[in-house]
Coordinates of C-alpha atoms in Angstrom, one line a residue:
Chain E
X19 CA 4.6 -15.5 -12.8
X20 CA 6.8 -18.1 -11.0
X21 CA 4.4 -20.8 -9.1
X22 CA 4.3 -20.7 -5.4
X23 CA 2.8 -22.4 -2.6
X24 CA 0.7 -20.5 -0.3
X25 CA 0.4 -20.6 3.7
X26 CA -1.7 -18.5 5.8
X27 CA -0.5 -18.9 9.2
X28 CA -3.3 -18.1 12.4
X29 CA -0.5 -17.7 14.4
X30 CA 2.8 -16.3 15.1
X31 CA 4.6 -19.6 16.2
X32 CA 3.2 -21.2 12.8
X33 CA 5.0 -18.8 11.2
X34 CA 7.8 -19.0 12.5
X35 CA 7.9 -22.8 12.2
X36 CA 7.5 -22.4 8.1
X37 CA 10.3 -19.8 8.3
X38 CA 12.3 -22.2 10.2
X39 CA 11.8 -25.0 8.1
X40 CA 12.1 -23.4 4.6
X41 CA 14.5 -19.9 5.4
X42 CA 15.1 -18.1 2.4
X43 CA 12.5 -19.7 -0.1
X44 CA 9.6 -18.4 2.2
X45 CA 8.9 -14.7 1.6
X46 CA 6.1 -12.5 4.0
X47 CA 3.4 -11.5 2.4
X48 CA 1.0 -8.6 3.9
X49 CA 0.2 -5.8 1.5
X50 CA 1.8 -8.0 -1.1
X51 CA 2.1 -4.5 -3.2
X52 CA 5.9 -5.2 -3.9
X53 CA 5.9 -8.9 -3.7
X54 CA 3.4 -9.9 -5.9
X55 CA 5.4 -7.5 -8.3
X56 CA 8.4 -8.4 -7.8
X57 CA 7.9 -12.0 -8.1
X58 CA 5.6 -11.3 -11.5
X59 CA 9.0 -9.2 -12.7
X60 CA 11.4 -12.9 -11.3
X61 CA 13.5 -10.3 -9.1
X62 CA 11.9 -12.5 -6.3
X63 CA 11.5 -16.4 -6.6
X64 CA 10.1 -17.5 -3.2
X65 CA 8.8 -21.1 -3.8
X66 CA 6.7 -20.1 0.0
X67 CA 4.7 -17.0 0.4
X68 CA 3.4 -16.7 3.7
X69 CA 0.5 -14.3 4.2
X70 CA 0.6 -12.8 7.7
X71 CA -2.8 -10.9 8.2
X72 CA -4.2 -13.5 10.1
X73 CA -2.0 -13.2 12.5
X74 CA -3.3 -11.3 15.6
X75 CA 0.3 -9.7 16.8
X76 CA 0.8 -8.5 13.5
X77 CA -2.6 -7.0 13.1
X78 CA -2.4 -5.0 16.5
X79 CA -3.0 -1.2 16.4
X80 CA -3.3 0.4 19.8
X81 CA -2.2 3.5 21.4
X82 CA -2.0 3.8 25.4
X83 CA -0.2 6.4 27.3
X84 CA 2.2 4.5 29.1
X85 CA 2.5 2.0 26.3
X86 CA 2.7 4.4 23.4
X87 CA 2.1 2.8 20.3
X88 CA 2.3 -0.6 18.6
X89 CA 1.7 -0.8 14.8
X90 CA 1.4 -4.5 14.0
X91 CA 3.8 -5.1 10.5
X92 CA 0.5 -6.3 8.5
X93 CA -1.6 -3.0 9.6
X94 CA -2.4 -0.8 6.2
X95 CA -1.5 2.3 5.7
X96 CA -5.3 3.5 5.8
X97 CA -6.3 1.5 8.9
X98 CA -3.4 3.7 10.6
X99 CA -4.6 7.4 9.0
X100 CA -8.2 6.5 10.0
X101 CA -7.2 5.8 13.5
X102 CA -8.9 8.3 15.5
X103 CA -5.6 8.7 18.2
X104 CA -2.8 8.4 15.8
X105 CA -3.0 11.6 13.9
X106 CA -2.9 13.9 16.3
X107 CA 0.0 12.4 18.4
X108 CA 2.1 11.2 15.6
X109 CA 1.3 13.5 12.4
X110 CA 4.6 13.0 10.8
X111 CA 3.9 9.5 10.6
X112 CA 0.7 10.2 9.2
X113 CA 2.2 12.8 6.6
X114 CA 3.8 9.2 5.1
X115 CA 1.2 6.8 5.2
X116 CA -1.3 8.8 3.5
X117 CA 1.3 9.6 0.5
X118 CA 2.8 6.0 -0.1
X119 CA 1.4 5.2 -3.5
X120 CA -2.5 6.2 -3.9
X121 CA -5.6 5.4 -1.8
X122 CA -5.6 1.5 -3.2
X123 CA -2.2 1.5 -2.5
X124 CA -2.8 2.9 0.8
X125 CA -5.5 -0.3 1.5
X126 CA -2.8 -2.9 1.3
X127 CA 0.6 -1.6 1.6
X128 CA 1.5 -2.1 5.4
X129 CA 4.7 -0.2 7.0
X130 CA 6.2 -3.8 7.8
X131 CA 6.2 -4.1 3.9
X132 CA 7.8 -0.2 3.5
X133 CA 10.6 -1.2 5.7
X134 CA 11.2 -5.0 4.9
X135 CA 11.0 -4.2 1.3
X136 CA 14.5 -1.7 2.6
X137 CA 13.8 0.7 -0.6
X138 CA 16.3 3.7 0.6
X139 CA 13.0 5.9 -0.9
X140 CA 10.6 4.2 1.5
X141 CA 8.5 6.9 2.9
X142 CA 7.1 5.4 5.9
X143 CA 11.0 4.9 7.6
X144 CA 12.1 8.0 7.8
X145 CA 9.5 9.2 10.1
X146 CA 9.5 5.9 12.4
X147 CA 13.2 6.8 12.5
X148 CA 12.4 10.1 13.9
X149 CA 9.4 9.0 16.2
X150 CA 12.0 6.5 17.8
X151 CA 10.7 3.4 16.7
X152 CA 11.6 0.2 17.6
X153 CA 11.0 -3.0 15.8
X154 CA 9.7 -6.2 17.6
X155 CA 11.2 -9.1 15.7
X156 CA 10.4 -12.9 16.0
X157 CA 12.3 -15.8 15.1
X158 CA 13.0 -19.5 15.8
X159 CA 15.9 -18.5 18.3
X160 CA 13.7 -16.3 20.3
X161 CA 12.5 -12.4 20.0
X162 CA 14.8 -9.3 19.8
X163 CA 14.0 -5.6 19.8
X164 CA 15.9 -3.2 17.0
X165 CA 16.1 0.8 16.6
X166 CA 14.1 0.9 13.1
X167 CA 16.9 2.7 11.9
X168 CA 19.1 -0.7 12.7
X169 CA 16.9 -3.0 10.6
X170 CA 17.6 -1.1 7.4
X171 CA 20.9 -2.3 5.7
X172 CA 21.0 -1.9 2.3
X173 CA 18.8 -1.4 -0.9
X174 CA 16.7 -4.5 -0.5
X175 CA 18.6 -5.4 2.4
X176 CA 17.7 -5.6 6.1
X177 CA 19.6 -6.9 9.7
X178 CA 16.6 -9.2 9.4
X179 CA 17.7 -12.9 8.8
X180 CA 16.0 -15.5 6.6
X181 CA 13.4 -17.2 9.5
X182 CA 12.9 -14.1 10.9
X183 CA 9.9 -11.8 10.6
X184 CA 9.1 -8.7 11.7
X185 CA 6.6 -8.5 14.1
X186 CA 5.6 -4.6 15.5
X187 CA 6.6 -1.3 15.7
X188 CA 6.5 0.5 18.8
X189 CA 6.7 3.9 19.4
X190 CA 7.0 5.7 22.4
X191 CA 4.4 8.2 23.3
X192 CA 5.1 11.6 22.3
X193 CA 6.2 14.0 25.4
X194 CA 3.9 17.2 25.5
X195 CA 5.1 20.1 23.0
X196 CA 6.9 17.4 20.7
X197 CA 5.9 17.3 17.2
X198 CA 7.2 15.9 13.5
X199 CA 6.5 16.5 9.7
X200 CA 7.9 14.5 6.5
X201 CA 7.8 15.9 3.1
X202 CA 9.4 14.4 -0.3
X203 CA 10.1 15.6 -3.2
X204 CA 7.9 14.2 -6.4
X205 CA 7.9 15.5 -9.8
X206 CA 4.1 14.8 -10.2
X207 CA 0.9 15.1 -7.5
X208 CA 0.8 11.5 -6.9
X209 CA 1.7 8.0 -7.2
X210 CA 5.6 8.6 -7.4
X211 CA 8.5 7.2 -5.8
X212 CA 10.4 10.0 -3.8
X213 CA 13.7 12.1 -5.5
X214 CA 14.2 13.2 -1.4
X215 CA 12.7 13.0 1.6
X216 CA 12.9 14.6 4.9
X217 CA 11.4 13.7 8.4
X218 CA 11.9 16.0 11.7
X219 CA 11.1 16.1 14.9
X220 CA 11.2 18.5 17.5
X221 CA 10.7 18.8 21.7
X222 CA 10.2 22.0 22.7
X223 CA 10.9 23.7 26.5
X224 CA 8.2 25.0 28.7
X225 CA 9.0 28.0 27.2
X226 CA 8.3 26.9 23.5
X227 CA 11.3 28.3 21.7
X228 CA 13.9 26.1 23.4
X229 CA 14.5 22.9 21.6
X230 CA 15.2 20.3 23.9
X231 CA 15.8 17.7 21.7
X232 CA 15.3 17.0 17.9
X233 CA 15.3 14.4 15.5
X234 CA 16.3 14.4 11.8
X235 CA 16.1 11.4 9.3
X236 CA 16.2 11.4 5.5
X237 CA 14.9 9.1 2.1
X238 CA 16.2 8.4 -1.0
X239 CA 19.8 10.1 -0.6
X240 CA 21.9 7.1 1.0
X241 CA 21.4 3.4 0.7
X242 CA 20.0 3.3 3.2
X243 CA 16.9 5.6 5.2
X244 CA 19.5 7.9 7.0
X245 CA 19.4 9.1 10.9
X246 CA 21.5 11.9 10.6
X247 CA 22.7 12.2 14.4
X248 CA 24.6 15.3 13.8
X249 CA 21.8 17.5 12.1
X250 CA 19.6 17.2 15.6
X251 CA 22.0 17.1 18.1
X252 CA 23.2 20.8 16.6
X253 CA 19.7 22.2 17.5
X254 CA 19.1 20.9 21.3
X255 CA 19.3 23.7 23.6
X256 CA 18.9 26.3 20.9
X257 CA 16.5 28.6 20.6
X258 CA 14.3 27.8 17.2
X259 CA 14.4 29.7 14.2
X260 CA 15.2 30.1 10.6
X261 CA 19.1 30.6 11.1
X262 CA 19.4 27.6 13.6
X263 CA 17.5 25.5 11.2
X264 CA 19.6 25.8 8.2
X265 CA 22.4 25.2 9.8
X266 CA 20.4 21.6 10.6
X267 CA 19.6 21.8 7.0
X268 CA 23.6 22.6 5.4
X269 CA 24.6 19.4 8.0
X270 CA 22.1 17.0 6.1
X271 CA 22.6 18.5 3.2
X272 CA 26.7 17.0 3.8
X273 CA 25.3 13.7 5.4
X274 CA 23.4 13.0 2.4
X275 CA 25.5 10.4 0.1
X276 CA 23.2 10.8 -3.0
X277 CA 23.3 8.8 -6.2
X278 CA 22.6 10.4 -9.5
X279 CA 19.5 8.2 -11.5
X280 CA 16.6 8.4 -13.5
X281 CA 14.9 10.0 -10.7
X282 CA 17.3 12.7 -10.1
X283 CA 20.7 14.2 -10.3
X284 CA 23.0 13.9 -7.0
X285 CA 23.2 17.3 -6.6
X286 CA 19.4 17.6 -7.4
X287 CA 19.0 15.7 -4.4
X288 CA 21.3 17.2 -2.0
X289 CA 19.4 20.8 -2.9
X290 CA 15.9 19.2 -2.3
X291 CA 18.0 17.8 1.0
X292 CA 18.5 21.0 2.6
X293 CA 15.3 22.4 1.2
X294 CA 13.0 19.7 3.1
X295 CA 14.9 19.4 6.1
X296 CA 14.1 23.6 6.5
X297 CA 10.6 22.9 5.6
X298 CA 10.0 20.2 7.7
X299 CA 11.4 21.5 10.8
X300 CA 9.6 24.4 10.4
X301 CA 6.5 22.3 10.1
X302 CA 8.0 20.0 13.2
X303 CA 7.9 23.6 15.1
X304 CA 4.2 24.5 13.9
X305 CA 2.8 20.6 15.5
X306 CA 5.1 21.2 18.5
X307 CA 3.3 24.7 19.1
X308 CA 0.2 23.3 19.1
X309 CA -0.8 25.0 16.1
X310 CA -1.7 24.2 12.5
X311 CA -0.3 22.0 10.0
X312 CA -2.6 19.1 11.2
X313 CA -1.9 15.9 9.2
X314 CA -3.4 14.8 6.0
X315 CA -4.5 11.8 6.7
X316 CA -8.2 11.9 5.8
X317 CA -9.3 11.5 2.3
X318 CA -9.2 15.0 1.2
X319 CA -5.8 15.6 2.4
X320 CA -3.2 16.2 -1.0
X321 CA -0.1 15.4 -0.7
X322 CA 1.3 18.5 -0.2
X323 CA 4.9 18.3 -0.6
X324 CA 6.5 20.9 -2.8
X325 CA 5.3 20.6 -6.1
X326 CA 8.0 20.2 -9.0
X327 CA 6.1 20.7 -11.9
X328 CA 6.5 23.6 -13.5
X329 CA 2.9 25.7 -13.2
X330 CA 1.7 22.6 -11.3
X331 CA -0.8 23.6 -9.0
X332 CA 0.2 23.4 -5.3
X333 CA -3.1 22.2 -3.3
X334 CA -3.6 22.7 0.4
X335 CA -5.7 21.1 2.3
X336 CA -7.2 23.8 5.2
Chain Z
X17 CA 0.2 -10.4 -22.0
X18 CA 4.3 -10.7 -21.1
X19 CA 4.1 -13.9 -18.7
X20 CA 1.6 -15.8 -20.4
X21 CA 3.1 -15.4 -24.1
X22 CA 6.3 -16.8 -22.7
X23 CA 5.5 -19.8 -21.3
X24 CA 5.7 -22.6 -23.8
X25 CA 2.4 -24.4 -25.2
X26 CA 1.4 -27.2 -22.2
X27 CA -1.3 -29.6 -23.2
X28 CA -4.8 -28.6 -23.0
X29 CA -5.7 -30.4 -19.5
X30 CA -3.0 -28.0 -18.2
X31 CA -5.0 -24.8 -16.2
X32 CA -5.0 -21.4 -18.5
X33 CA -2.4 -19.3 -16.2
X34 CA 0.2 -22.5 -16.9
X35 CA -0.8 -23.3 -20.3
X36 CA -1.1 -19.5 -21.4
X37 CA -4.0 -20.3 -23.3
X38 CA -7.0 -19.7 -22.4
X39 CA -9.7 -19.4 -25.0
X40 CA -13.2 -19.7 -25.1
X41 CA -12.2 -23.4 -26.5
X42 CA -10.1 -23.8 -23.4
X43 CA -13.4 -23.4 -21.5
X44 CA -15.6 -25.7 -23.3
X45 CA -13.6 -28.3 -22.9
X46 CA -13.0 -27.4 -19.9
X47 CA -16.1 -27.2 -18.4
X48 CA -16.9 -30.9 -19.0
X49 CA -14.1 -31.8 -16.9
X50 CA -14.2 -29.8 -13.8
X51 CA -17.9 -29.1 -13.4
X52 CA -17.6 -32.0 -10.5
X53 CA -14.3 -31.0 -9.1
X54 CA -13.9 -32.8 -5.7
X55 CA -13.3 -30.6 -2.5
X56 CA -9.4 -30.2 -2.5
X57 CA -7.6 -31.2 0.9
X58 CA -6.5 -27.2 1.2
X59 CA -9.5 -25.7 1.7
X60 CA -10.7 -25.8 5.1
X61 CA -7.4 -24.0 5.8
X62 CA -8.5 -21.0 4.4
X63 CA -12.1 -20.9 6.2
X64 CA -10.2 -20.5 9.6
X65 CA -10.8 -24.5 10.3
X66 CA -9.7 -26.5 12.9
X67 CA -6.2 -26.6 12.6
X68 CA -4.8 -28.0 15.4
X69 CA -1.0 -28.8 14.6
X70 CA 0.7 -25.2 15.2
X71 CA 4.1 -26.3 14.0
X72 CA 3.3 -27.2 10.9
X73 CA 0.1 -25.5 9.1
X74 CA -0.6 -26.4 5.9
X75 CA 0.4 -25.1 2.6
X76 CA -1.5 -25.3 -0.9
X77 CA -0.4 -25.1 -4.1
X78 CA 1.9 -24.8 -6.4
X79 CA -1.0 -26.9 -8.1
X80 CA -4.5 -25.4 -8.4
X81 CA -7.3 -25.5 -5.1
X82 CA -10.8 -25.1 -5.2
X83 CA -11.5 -21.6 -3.2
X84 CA -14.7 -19.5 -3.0
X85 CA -15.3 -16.1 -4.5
X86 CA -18.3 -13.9 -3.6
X87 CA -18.2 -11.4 -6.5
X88 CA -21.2 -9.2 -6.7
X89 CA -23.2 -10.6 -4.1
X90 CA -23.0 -14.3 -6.0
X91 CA -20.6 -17.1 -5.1
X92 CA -18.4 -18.6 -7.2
X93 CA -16.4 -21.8 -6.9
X94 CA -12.6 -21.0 -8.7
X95 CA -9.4 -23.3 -9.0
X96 CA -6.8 -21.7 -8.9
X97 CA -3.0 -21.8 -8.6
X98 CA -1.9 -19.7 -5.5
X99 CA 0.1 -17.4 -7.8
X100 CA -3.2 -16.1 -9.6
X101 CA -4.3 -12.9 -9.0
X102 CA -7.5 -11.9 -8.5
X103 CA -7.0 -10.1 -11.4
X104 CA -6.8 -12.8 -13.7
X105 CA -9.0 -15.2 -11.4
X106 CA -12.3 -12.7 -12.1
X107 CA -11.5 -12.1 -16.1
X108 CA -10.6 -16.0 -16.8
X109 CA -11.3 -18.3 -14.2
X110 CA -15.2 -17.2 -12.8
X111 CA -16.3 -19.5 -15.9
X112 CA -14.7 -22.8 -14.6
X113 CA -17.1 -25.7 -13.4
X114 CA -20.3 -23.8 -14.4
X115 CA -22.1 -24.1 -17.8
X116 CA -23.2 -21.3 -17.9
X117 CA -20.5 -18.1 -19.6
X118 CA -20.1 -15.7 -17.0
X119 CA -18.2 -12.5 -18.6
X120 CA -16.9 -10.4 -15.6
X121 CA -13.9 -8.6 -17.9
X122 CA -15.0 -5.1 -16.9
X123 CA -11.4 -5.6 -15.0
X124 CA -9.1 -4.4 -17.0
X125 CA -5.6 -5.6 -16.8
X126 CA -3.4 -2.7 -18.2
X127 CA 0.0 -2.4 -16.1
X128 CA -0.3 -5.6 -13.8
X129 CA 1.8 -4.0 -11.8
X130 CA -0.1 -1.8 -9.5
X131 CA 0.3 1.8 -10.5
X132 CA -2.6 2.3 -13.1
X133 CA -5.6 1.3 -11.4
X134 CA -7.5 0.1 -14.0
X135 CA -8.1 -3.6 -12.2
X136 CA -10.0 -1.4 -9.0
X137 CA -11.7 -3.8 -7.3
X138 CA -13.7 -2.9 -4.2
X139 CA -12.6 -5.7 -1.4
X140 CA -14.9 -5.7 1.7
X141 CA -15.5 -1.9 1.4
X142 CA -12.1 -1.0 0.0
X143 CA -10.0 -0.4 -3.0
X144 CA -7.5 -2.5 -3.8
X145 CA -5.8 -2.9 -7.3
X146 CA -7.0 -6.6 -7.9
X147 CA -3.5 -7.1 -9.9
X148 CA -2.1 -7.1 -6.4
X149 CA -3.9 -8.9 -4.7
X150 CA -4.3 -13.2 -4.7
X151 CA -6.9 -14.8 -5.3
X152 CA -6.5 -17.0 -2.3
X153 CA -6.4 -14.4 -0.3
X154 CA -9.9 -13.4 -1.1
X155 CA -11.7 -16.4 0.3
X156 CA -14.5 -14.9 2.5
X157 CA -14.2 -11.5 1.1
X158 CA -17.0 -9.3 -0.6
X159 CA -15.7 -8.3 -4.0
X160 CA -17.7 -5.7 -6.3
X161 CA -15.9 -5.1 -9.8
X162 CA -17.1 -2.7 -12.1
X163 CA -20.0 -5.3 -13.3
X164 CA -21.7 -4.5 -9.6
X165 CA -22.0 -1.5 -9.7
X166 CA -25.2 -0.7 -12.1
X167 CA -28.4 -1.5 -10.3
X168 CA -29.6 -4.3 -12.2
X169 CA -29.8 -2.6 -15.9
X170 CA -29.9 1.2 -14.9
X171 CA -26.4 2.4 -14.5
X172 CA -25.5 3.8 -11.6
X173 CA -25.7 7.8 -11.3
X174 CA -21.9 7.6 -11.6
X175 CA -22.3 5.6 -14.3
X176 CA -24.4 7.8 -16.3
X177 CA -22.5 11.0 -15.1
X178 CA -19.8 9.7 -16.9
X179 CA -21.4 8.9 -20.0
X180 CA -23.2 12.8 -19.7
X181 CA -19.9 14.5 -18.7
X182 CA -17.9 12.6 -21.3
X183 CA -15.7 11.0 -18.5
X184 CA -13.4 9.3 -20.9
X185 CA -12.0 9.5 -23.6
X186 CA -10.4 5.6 -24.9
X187 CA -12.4 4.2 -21.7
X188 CA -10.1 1.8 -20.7
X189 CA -9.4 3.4 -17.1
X190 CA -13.4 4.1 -17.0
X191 CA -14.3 0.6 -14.9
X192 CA -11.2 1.6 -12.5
X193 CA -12.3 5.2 -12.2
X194 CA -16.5 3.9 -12.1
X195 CA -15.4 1.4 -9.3
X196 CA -13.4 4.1 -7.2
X197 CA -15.7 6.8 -7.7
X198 CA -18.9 4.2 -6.3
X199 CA -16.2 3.5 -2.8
X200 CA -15.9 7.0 -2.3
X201 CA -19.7 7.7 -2.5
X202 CA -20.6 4.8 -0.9
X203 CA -18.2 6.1 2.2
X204 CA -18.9 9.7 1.3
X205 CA -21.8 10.5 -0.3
X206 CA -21.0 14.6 -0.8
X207 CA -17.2 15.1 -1.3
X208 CA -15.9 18.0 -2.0
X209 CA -13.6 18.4 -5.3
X210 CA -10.4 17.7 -2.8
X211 CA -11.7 14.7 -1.4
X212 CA -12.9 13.2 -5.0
X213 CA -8.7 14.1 -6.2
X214 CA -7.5 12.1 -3.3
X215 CA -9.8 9.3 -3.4
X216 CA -9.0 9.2 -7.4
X217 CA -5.1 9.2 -7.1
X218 CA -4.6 5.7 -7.4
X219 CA -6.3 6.0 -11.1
X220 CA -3.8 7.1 -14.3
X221 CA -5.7 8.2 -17.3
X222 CA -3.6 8.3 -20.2
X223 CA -6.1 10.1 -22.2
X224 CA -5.7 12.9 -19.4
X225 CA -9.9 13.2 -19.1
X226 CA -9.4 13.9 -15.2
X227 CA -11.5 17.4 -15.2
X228 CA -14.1 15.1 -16.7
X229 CA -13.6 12.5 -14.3
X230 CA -14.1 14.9 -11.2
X231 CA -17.2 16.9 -13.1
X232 CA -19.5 13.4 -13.4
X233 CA -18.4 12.4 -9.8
X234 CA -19.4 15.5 -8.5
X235 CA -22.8 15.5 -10.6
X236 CA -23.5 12.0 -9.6
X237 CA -23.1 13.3 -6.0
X238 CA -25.7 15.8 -6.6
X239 CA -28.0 13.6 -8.5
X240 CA -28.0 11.0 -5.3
X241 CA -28.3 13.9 -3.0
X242 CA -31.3 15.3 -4.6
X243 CA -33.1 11.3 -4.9
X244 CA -31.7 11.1 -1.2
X245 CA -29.1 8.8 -1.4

């Protein structure tokens, strides 16, 4: 492994100062789940890493009505499933952080890291994407606020420049008979990288079969995590249902811009497209009910995204 | 073994992650010369000192520092390069500046990449795969590998579960599987068989011994129910 210098920063304007000062040879570290890996494997070669847990902005986790919610970059997947509020006002975001990698995965990797690491599979984007999220960003010219969707730019790539560093997400609060779901596709239980993913969200009416608005992102199907404007816009104002929601599905389904690799076949992926974008809206339409399909956020929760092994056993948590 | 075996020889005074090798020999020599290493200009930094100039906090390395590790309940004082995991700082630098051995290899390096599991360690109450994780990082932090788990020389109920339910099968995964299995107790003393898949997920056994696995979990659960634990 290449040798580095180390920094641990007690502040945000310390860090931006070593950012300034050394641009692209300083990397962020939080979870350091992809770093430290990518640096052991040369694809990285940072002479700086600069840990940001210490750093109280980046460590915030707080949820407040008129505020909604802030998810500082360095927070840990686990932190945010165990947070009593979260779950129950944003479950689709929960559905992802309690799938990325397993439970000592969960107790590093932080959703900064998901989205700054800009792998088109990264679970944790889609459904930030679909919970409107936007990213708090902090650099030596000053501060500026992206769409998460906006930050992403390109395998590996984000909008994101060299001395700049992601600070927070924040998400608005969700609107009374909202509600989201994300599901991908793995060929085994656990501990895989996703073929597809799908993330939806849905507002109901008063009358709870009127959609007033929706939301559909996906993973692993573009280079980029992909907001697919069209898919959503085509179900506000409808009435929900099967029909309705394929049609959602068939528009993803010709958004998606799929490569074929070792993980799966372009038109593997463009089937499992339209597959999870049905299922997930239909889960979407469950939370926004009020009814069921609470997150799985707790330890005991299985992932339980549709199972590709042949005879595998599908788990459910109640 | 990849990083280390390609690096080429450096002379012995060099540390054993830069030199790539570290022996037994390394350490006696060793020993000699750092057993009165001075207190390194880096370290108040990571105790959360003073640090007064915001613009410009300090950086350590590339070259070793002198950090402290509580491992098991003891402290330890380890210099090391920034780059070193914890990983590799608990199998092959715990020894340096002590004269006595100190064999905490229950850590198994396997993938080094984070996606086996076998280097669990517990870090203040949770599991982390000590591959991916720094050992600078650590300073201040309780860390139990698979050596603090037994009480004293009784295994652990888990422990002996595994060795009744014939939990493995090549046993290199076991310390991973031991050291998860002990945080989920420890958080939850009765899971049910869900909650001991999910809290196992991040642990690959090649040997495929999971049913195993679960069965002496779930009879060590028992056996510390019924002594009241």
């Amino acid at each position: 492994m290449k040798a580095v210098m180390y920094a641990c920063p007690q502040s945000l304007d310390e860090a931006v100062g070593l950012f300034a000062q050394r641009g692209p040879r300083a990397r962020p570290f939080a979870g350091g789940t992809d770093l430290i890996v990518q640096i052991r494997e040369g694809k990285k070669e940072p002479d700086l890493v600069v840990d940001l847990k210490r750093i109280p902005e980046l460590n915030e986790l707080s949820f407040q009505p008129q505020r909604g919610l802030v998810i500082g970059a360095a927070v840990p997947c686990s932190q945010i499933y165990e947070h009593g509020k979260i779950a129950g006002l944003y479950p689709g975001l929960i559905d992802a952080v309690s799938l990325i990698g397993g439970i000592q995965i969960q107790n590093r990797a932080t959703l900064g890291g998901n989205l700054c690491n800009a792998s088109p599979a990264a679970d944790g984007v889609p459904p930030l994407i679909v919970h409107r999220a936007a990213c708090r960003i902090r650099g030596p010219r000053g501060e500026r606020t992206l769409p998460v969707e906006k930050v992403c730019a390109g395998p590996g790539q984000t909008a994101l420049e060299d001395d700049e560093i992601l600070v927070s997400f924040h998400l608005p609060a969700p609107p009374e008979r909202s509600g989201a779901r994300y599901l991908r596709f793995i060929p085994r239980n656990e501990m895989d990288i996703a073929v597809a993913g799908a993330a939806s969200y849905l507002e109901l009416e008063k009358d709870r079969q009127t959609i007033r608005g929706a939301r559909i992102a996906l993973a692993a199907v573009a280079p980029t995590p992909l907001l697919v404007e069209e898919a959503g816009g085509c179900l506000a104002g409808e009435r929900a249902g099967e029909e309705l929601f394929a049609r959602a599905a068939a528009i993803c389904r010709e958004a998606a811009r799929p490569i074929s690799d070792m993980r799966g076949a372009a038109w593997q992926r463009r089937h499992l497209v339209e597959v999870l974008v049905k299922r997930t809206l239909q889960g979407a339409l469950q939370r926004a009910r009020g009814g069921g399909a609470s997150p799985q956020g707790r330890p005991g929760g299985v992932n339980d995204g549709p199972q590709g092994r042949p005879g595998g056993v599908k788990e459910q948590d109640s | 073994m990849s990083e280390e075996s390609k690096k080429p020889p450096a002379p012995s005074s060099a540390s054993p992650e830069a030199s790539g090798r570290f022996s037994r020999r390394w350490f006696l020599q060793g020993v000699a010369l750092s057993a009165g290493t001075a207190v390194l200009p880096g370290e108040g930094l990571l105790g959360g000192s003073a640090f007064a100039a915001p613009q410009a906090p300090a950086r350590i390395g590339p070259e070793p520092v002198q950090i402290a590790l509580s491992v098991n309940g003891k402290d330890y004082q380890v210099k090391v390069e920034p780059r070193v995991t914890l990983l590799n700082a608990l199998r092959n630098y715990l020894n340096l500046g002590t004269n006595t051995p100190i064999d905490l290899t229950g850590t198994k390096r396997v993938c080094d990449r984070g996606s086996c599991g076998s280097c669990t360690v517990i870090l203040d109450g949770k599991t982390v795969y000590s591959c991916s994780v720094l050992a600078v990082e650590c300073q201040g932090k309780k860390i139990t590998t698979v050596e603090g788990v037994a009480e004293g020389n009784q295994p652990h109920p888990i422990q002996q579960a595994f060795v009744e339910c014939d939990g493995l099968m090549c046993g290199f995964c076991t310390p991973g599987f031991i050291v998860s299995s002990k945080a989920l107790l420890d958080r939850n003393p009765h899971p049910t068989p869900t909650e001991i898949r999910r809290a196992l997920n991040g642990n690959i056994c090649r040997c495929g011994t999971y049913n195993r696995v679960f069965q002496a979990v779930e009879l060590a659960s028992i056996r510390m129910k019924v002594k009241g634990g």
